[in-house]
mmCIF file of C-alpha atoms and ligand atoms in Angstrom:
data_model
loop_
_atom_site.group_PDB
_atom_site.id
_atom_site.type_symbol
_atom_site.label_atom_id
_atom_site.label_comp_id
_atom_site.label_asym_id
_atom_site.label_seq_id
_atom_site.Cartn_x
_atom_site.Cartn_y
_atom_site.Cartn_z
ATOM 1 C CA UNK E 1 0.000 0.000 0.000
ATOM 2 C CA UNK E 2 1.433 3.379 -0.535
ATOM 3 C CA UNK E 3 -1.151 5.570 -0.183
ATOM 4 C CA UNK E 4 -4.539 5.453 2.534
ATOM 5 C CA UNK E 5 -7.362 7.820 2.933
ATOM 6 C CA UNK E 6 -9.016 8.432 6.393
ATOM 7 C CA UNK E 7 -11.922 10.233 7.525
ATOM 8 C CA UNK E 8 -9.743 13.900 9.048
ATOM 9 C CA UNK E 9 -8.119 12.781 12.494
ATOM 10 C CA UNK E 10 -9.361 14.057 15.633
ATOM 11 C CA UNK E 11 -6.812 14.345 18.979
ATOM 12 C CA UNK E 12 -8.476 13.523 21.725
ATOM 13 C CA UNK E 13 -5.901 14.703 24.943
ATOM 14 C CA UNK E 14 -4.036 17.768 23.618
ATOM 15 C CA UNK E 15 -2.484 21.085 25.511
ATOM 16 C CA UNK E 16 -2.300 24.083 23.836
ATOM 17 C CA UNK E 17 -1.401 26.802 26.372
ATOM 18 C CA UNK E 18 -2.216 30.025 25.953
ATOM 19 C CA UNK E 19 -0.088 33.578 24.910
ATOM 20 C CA UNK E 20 2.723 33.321 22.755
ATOM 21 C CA UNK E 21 2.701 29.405 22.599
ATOM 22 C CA UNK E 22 -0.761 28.907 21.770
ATOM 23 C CA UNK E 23 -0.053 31.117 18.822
ATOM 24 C CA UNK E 24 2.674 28.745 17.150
ATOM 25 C CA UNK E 25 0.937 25.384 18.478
ATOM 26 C CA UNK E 26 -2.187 25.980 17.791
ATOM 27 C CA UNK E 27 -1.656 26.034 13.647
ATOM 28 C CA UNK E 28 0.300 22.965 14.191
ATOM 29 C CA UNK E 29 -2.893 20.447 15.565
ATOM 30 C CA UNK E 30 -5.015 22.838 13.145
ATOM 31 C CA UNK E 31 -2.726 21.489 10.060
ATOM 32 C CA UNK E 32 -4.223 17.558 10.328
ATOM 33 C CA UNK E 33 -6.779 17.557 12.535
ATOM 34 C CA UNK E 34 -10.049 18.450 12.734
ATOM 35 C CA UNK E 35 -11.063 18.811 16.357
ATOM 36 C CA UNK E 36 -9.214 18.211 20.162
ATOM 37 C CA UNK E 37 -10.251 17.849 23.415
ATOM 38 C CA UNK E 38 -8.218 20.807 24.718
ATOM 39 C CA UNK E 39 -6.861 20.301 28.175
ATOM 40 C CA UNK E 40 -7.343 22.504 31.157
ATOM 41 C CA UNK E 41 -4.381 22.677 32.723
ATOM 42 C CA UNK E 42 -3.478 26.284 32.555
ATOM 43 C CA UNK E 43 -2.192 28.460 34.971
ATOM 44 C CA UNK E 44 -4.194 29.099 36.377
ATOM 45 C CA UNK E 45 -6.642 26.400 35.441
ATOM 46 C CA UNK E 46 -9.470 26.563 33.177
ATOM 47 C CA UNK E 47 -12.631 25.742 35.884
ATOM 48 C CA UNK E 48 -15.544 27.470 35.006
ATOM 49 C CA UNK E 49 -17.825 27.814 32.013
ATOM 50 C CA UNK E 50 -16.949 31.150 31.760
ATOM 51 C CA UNK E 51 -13.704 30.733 31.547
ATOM 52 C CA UNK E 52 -13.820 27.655 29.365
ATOM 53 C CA UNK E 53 -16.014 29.973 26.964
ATOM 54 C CA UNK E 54 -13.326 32.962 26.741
ATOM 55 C CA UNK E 55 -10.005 29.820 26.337
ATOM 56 C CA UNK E 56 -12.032 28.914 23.384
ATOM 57 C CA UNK E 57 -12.163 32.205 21.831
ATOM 58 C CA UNK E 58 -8.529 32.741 22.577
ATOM 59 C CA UNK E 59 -8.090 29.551 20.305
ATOM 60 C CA UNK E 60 -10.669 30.694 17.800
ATOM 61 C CA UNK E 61 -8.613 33.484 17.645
ATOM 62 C CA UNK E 62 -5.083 31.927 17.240
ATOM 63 C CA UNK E 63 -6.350 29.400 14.168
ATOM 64 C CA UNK E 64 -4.843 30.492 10.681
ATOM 65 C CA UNK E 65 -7.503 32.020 8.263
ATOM 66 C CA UNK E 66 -10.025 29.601 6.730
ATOM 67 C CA UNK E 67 -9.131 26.922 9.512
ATOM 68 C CA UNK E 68 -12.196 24.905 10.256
ATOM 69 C CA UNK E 69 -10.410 23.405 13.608
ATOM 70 C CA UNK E 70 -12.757 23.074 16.192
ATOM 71 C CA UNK E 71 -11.680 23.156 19.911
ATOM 72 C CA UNK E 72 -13.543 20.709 22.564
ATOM 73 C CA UNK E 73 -13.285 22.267 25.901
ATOM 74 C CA UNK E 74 -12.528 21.211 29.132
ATOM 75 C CA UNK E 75 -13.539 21.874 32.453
ATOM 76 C CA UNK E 76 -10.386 20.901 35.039
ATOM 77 C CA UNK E 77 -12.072 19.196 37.789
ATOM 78 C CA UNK E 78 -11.033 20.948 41.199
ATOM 79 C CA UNK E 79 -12.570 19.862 44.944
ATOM 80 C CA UNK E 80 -14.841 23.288 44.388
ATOM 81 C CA UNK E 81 -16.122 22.543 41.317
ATOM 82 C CA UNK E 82 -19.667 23.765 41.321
ATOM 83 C CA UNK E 83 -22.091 20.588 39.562
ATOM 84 C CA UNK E 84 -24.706 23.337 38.269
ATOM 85 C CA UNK E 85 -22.406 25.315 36.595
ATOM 86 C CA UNK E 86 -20.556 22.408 35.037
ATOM 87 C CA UNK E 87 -23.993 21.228 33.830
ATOM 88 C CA UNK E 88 -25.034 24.097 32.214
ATOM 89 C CA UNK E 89 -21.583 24.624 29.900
ATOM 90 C CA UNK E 90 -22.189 20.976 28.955
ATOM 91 C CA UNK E 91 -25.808 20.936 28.218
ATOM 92 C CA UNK E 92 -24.851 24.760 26.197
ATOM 93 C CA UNK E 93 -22.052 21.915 24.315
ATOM 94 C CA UNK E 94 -19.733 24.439 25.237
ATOM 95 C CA UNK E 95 -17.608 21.738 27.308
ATOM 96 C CA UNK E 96 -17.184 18.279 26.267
ATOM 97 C CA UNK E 97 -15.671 16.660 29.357
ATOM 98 C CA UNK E 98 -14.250 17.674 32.543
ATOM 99 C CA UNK E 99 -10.906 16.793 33.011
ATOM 100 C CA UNK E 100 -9.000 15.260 36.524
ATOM 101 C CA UNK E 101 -5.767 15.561 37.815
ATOM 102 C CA UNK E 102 -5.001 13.526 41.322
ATOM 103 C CA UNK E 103 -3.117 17.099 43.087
ATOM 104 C CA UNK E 104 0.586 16.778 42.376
ATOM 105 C CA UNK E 105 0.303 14.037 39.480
ATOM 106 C CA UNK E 106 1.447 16.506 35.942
ATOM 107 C CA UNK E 107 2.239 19.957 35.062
ATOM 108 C CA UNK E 108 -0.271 22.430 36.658
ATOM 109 C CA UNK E 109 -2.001 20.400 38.633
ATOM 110 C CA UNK E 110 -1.723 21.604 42.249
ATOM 111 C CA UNK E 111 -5.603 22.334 41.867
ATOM 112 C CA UNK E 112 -6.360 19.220 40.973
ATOM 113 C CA UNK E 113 -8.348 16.500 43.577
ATOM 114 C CA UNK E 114 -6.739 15.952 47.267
ATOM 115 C CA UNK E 115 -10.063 14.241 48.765
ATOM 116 C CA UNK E 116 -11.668 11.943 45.872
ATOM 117 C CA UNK E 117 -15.232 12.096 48.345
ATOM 118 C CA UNK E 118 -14.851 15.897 48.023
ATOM 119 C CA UNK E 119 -16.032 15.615 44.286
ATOM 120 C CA UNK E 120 -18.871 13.101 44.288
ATOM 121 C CA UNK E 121 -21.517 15.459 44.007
ATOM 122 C CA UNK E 122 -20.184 16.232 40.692
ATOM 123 C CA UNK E 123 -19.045 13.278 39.220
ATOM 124 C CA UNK E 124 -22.371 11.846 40.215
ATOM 125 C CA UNK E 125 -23.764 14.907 38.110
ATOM 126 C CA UNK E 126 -21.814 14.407 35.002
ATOM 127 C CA UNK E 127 -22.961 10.171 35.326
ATOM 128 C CA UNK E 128 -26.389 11.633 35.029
ATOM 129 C CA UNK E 129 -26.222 14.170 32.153
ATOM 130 C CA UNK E 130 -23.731 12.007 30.274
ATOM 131 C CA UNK E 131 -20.605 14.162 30.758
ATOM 132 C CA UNK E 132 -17.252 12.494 30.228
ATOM 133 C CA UNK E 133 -14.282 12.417 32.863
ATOM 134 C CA UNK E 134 -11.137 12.106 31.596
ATOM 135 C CA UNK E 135 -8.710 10.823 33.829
ATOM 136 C CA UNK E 136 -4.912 11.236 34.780
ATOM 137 C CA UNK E 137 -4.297 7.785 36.020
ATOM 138 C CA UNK E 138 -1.849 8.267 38.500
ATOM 139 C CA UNK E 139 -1.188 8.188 42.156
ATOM 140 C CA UNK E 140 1.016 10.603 43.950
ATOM 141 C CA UNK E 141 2.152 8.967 46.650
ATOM 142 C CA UNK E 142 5.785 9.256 47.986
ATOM 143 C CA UNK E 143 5.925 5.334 48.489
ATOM 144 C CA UNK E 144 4.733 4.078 44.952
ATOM 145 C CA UNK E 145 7.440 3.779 42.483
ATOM 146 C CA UNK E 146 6.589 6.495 39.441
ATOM 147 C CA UNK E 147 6.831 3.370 37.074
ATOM 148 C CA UNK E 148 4.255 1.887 39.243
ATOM 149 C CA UNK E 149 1.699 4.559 39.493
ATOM 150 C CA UNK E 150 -0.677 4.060 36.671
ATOM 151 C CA UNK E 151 -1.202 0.374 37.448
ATOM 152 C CA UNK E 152 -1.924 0.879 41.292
ATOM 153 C CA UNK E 153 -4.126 4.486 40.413
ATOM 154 C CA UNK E 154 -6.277 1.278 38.361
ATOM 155 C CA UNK E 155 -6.848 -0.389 41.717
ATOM 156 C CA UNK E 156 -7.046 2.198 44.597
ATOM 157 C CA UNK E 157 -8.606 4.816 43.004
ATOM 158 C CA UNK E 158 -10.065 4.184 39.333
ATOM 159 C CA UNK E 159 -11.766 1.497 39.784
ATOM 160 C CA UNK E 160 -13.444 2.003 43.174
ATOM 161 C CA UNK E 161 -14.265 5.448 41.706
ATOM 162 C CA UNK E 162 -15.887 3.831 38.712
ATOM 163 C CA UNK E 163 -18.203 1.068 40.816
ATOM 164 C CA UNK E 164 -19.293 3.894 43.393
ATOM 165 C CA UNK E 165 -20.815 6.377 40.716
ATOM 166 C CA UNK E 166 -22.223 3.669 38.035
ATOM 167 C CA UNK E 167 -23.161 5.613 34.696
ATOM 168 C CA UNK E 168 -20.030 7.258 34.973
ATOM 169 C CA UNK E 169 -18.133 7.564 31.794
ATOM 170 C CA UNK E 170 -14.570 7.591 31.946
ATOM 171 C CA UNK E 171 -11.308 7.992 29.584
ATOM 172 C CA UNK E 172 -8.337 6.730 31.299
ATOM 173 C CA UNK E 173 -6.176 9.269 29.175
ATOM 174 C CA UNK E 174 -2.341 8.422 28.112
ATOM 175 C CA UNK E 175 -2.502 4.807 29.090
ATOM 176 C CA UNK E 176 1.286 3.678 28.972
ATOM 177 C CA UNK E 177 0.809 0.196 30.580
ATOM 178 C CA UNK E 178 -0.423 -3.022 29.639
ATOM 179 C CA UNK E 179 -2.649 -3.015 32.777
ATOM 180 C CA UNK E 180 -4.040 0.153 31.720
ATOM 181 C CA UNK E 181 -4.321 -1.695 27.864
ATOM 182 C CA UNK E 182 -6.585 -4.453 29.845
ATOM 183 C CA UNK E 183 -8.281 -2.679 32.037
ATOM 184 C CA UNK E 184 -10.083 -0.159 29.527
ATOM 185 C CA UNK E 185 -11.036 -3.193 27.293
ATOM 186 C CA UNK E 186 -12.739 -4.991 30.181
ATOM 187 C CA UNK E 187 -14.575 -1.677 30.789
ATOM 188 C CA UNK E 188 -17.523 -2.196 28.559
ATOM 189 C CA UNK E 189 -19.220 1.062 27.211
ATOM 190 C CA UNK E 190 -18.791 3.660 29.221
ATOM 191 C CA UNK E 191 -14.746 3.381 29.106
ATOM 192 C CA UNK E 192 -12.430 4.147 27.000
ATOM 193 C CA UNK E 193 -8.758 5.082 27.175
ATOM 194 C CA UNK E 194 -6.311 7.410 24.985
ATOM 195 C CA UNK E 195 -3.068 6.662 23.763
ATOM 196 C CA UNK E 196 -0.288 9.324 22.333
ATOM 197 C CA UNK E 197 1.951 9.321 19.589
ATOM 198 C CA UNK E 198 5.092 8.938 21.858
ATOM 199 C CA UNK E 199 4.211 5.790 23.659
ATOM 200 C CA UNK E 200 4.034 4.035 20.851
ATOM 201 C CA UNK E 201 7.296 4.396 20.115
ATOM 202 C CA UNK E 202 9.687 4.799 22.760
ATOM 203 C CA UNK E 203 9.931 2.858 25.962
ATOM 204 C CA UNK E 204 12.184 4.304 28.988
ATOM 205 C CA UNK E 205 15.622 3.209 27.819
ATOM 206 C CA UNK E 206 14.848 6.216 25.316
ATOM 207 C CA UNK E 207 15.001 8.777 28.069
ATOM 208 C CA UNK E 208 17.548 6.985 30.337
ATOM 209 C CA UNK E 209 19.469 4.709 28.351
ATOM 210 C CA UNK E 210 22.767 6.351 26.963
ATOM 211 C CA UNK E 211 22.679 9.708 28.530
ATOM 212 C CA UNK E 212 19.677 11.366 29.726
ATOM 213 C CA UNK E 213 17.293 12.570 27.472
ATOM 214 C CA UNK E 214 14.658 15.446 28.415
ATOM 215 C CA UNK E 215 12.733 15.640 25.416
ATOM 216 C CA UNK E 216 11.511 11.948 25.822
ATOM 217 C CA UNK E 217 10.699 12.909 29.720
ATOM 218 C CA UNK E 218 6.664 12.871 29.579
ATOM 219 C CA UNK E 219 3.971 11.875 32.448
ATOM 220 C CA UNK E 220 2.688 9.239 32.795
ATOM 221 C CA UNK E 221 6.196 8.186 31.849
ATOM 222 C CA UNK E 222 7.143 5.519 29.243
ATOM 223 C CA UNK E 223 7.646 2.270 30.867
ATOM 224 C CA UNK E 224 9.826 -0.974 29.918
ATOM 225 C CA UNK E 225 9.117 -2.366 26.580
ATOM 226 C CA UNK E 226 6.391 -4.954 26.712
ATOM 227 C CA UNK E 227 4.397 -2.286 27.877
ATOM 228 C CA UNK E 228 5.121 -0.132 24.896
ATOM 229 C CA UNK E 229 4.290 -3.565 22.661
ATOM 230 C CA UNK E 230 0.742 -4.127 24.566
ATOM 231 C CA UNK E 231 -0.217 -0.294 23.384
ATOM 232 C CA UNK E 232 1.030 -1.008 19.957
ATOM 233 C CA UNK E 233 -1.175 -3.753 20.200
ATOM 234 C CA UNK E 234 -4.103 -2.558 21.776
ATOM 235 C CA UNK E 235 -4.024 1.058 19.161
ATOM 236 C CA UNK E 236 -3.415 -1.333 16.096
ATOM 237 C CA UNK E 237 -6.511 -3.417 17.401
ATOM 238 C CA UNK E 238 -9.075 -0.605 15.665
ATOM 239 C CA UNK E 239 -11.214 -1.885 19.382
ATOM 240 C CA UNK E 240 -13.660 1.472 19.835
ATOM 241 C CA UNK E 241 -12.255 1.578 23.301
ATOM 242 C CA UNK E 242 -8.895 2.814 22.248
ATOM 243 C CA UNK E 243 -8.294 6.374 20.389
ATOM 244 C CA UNK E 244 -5.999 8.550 19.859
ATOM 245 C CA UNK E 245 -4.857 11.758 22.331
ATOM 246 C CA UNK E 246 -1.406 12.969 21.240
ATOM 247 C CA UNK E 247 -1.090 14.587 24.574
ATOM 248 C CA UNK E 248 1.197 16.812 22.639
ATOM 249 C CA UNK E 249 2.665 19.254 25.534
ATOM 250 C CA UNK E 250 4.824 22.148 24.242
ATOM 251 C CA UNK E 251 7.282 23.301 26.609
ATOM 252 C CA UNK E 252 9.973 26.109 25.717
ATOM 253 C CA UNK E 253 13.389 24.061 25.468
ATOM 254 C CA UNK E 254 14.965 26.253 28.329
ATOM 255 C CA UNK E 255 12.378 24.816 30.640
ATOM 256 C CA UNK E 256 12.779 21.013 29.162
ATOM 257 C CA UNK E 257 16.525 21.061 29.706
ATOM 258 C CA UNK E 258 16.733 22.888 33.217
ATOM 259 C CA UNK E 259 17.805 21.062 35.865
ATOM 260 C CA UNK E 260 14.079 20.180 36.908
ATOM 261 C CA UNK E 261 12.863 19.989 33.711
ATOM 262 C CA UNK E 262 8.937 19.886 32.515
ATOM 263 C CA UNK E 263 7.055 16.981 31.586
ATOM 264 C CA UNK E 264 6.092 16.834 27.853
ATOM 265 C CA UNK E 265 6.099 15.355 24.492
ATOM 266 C CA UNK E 266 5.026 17.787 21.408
ATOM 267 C CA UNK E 267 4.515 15.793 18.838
ATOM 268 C CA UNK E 268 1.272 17.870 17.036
ATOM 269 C CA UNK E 269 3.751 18.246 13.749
ATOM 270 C CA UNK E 270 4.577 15.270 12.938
ATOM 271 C CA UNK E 271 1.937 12.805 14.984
ATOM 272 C CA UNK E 272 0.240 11.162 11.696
ATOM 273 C CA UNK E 273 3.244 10.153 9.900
ATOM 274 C CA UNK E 274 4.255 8.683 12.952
ATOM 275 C CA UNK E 275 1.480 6.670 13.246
ATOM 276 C CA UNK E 276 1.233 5.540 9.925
ATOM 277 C CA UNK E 277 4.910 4.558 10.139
ATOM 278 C CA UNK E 278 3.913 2.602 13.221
ATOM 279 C CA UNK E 279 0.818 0.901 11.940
ATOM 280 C CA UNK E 280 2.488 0.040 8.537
ATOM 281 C CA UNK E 281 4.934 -1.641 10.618
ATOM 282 C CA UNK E 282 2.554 -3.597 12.813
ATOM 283 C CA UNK E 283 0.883 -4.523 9.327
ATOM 284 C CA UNK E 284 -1.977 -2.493 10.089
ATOM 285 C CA UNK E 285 -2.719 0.423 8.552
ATOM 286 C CA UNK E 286 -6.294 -0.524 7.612
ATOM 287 C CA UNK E 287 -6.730 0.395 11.475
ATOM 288 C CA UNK E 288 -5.220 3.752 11.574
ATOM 289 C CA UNK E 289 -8.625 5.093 10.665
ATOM 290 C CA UNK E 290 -10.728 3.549 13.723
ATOM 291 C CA UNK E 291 -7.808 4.399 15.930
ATOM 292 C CA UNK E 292 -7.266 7.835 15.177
ATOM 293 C CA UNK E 293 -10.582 9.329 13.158
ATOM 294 C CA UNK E 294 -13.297 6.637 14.052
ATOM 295 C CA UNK E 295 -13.295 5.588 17.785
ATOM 296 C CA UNK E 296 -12.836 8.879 19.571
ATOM 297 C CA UNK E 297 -16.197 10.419 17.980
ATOM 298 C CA UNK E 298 -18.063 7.479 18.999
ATOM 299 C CA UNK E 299 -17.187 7.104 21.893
ATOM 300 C CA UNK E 300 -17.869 10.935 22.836
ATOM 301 C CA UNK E 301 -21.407 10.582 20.566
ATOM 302 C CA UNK E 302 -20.301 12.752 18.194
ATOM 303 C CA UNK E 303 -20.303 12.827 14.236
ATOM 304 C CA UNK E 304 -17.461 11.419 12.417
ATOM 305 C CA UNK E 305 -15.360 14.389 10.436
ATOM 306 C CA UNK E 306 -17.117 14.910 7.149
ATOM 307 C CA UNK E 307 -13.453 15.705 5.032
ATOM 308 C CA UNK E 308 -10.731 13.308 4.959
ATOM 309 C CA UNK E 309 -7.496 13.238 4.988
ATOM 310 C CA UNK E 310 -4.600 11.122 2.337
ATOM 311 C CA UNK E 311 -1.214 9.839 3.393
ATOM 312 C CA UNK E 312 0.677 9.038 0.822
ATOM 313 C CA UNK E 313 4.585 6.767 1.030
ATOM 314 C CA UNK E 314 7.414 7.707 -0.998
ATOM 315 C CA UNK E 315 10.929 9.464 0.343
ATOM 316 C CA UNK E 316 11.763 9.856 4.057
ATOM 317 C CA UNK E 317 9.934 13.222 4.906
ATOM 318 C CA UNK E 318 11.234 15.440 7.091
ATOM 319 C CA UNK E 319 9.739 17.763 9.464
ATOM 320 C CA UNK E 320 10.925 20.972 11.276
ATOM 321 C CA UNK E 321 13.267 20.291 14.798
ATOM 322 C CA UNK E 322 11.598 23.344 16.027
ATOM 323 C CA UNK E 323 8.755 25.286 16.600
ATOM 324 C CA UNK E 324 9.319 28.948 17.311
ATOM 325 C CA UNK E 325 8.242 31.411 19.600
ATOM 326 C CA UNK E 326 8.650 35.139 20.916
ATOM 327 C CA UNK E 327 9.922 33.459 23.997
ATOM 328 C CA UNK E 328 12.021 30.473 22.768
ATOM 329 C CA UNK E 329 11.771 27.112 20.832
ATOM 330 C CA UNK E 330 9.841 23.787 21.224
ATOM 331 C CA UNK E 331 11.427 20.733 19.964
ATOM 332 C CA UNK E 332 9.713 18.282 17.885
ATOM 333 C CA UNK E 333 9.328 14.844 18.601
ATOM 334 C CA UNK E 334 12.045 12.986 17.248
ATOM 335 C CA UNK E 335 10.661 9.056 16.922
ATOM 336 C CA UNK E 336 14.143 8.000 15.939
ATOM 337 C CA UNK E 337 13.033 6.301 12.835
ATOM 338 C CA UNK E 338 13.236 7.564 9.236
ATOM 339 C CA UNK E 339 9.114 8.798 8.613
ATOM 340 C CA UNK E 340 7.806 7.888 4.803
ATOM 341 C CA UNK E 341 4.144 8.889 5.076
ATOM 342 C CA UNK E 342 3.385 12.382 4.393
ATOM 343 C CA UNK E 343 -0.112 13.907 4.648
ATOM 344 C CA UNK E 344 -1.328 15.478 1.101
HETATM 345 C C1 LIG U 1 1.378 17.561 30.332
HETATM 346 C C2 LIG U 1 1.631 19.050 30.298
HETATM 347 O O1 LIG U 1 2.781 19.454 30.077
HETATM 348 O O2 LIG U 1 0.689 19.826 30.469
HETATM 349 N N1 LIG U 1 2.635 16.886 30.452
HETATM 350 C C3 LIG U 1 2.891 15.609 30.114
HETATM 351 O O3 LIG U 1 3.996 15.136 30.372
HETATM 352 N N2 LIG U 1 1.996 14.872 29.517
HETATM 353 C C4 LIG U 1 0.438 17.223 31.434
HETATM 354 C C5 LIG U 1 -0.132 15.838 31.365
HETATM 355 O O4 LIG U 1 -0.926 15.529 30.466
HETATM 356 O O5 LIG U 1 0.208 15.019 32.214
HETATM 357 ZN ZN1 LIG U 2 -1.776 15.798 28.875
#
């Protein structure tokens, strides 16, 4: 095969900042994609309708001319939400899920949920109006291992969460184990789980393994190898419970390479001829379409994209190292393999 056309990819789990970096980002998803769920995580967070409703105009506002792009918002999910008002900016469609962070887990999350029984009210609101949460599946405890938090967030939080507020529905987002790979197919309807660009194609030897390497440093963080090989699996599947969030997360390079350095892939640029390197290699391209234009709508009950999209095979294809901005650069992705699908 050397060329495939898919229904126009959506990006379910993607950060797009605000300022200066939302201006060079944003025409970067806006290129390939025709709609993201835009996360929250600002600083300071996006938690109201009202704010929610001006972020989206900011975005509106950043999109090159003529760029039919369509931003999903986000509420982030703090012990204060208020249910009604959540209720209202979903039932207006202005939001499209509501978005939480376990305090301390990611970038920008110290507002995120301390006291799981502080938020019941709501998420017991969103089971009954049919409002998505999207999860960051991690604990933050001192005493689990960080390669070990996604797999015990699964059992002491996630899944005692998910039995006490039935209706619920839930994406585990960035899944980067195979436990998270089972878990969301034994869900049944009402869960699903994301999975980005990166972890399907490095494990953590690409971070640690001769010489440390920043720009592979994401949360959750890639684990050992047959976990990487159970998400190639479970994307390459085409099952409706997995789609695709790039969780593309532009930081400037100053603030990747300090000496704490941020958490964060940013892969919008290049993300589809990644993938269709990746599923041509798992002999599977016919999938690419479920995985990355096809599951994500119906799972949030939306309409397929009416335009497609054509990837066609020929010479490597290169892509720019860097994005710039005002304030610095952002480094591409670099998926250490030669890329041969470009998007016509
Ligand atoms: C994200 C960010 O930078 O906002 N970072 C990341 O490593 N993925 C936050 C997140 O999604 O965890
Ligand atoms: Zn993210």
């Amino acid at each position: 095969m050397t060329q495939i056309t898919l229904r126009r990819p959506d990006d379910w789990h993607l950060h797009l900042r605000d300022g200066d970096m939302l201006q060079a980002v944003a025409p970067e998803t806006a290129r390939h994609f025709g709609r993201a769920i835009i996360m929250p995580n600002l600083v300071p967070p996006v938690v109201t309708g009202a704010q929610a409703s001006a972020y989206r105009d900011r975005i509106l506002a950043a999109l090159p001319e003529g760029s039919a792009f369509e931003p999903l918002m986000t509420l982030y999910l703090t012990e204060d939400t208020d249910p009604e008002d959540l209720a209202r900016a979903h039932t207006d469609g202005l939001i499209k899920a509501v978005k939480l962070y376990p305090a301390g887990a990611t970038t920008n999350s110290a507002s995120g949920v301390k006291n799981f029984d502080k938020v019941r009210p709501v998420l017991e609101k969103m089971a009954e109006i049919g409002c998505p949460l999207c999860v960051h599946g991690e604990v933050v405890d001192d005493d689990v291992d960080i390669f070990d938090r996604e797999a015990v967030f699964i059992d002491r939080i996630l899944d005692p969460l998910r039995q006490a507020t039935p209706g619920l529905r839930v994406v585990m987002e960035h899944i980067t184990t195979a436990q998270g790979a089972d878990y969301a197919r034994s869900g049944g309807k009402d869960l699903g789980a994301t999975i980005t660009t990166h972890h399907l194609v490095i494990n953590r030897n690409a971070i640690l393994a001769g010489g440390i390497k920043p720009h592979y440093y994401c949360l959750p963080v890639a684990k050992r190898e047959e976990h990487r090989l159970a998400l190639r699996k479970a994307a390459t599947s085409g099952e409706a419970c997995y789609f695709l969030g790039t969780d593309s997360a532009p930081h400037l390079d100053g603030a990747k390479l300090a000496p704490c350095g941020c958490a964060g892939c940013f892969t919008a640029t290049n993300t589809m001829s990644i993938l269709a390197e990746v599923f041509e290699q798992d002999c599977a391209l016919d999938e690419l379409e479920a995985f990355a234009s096809l599951n994500g709508p119906a799972f949030y009950g939306l309409p397929v994209n009416a335009e497609s999209i054509t990837l066609t095979k020929g010479d490597p294809v290169t892509y720019p190292d860097r994005i710039q901005t005002p304030n610095g650069d952002v480094t591409v992705f670099d998926p250490m393999m030669p890329l041969h699908w470009r998007v016509s």
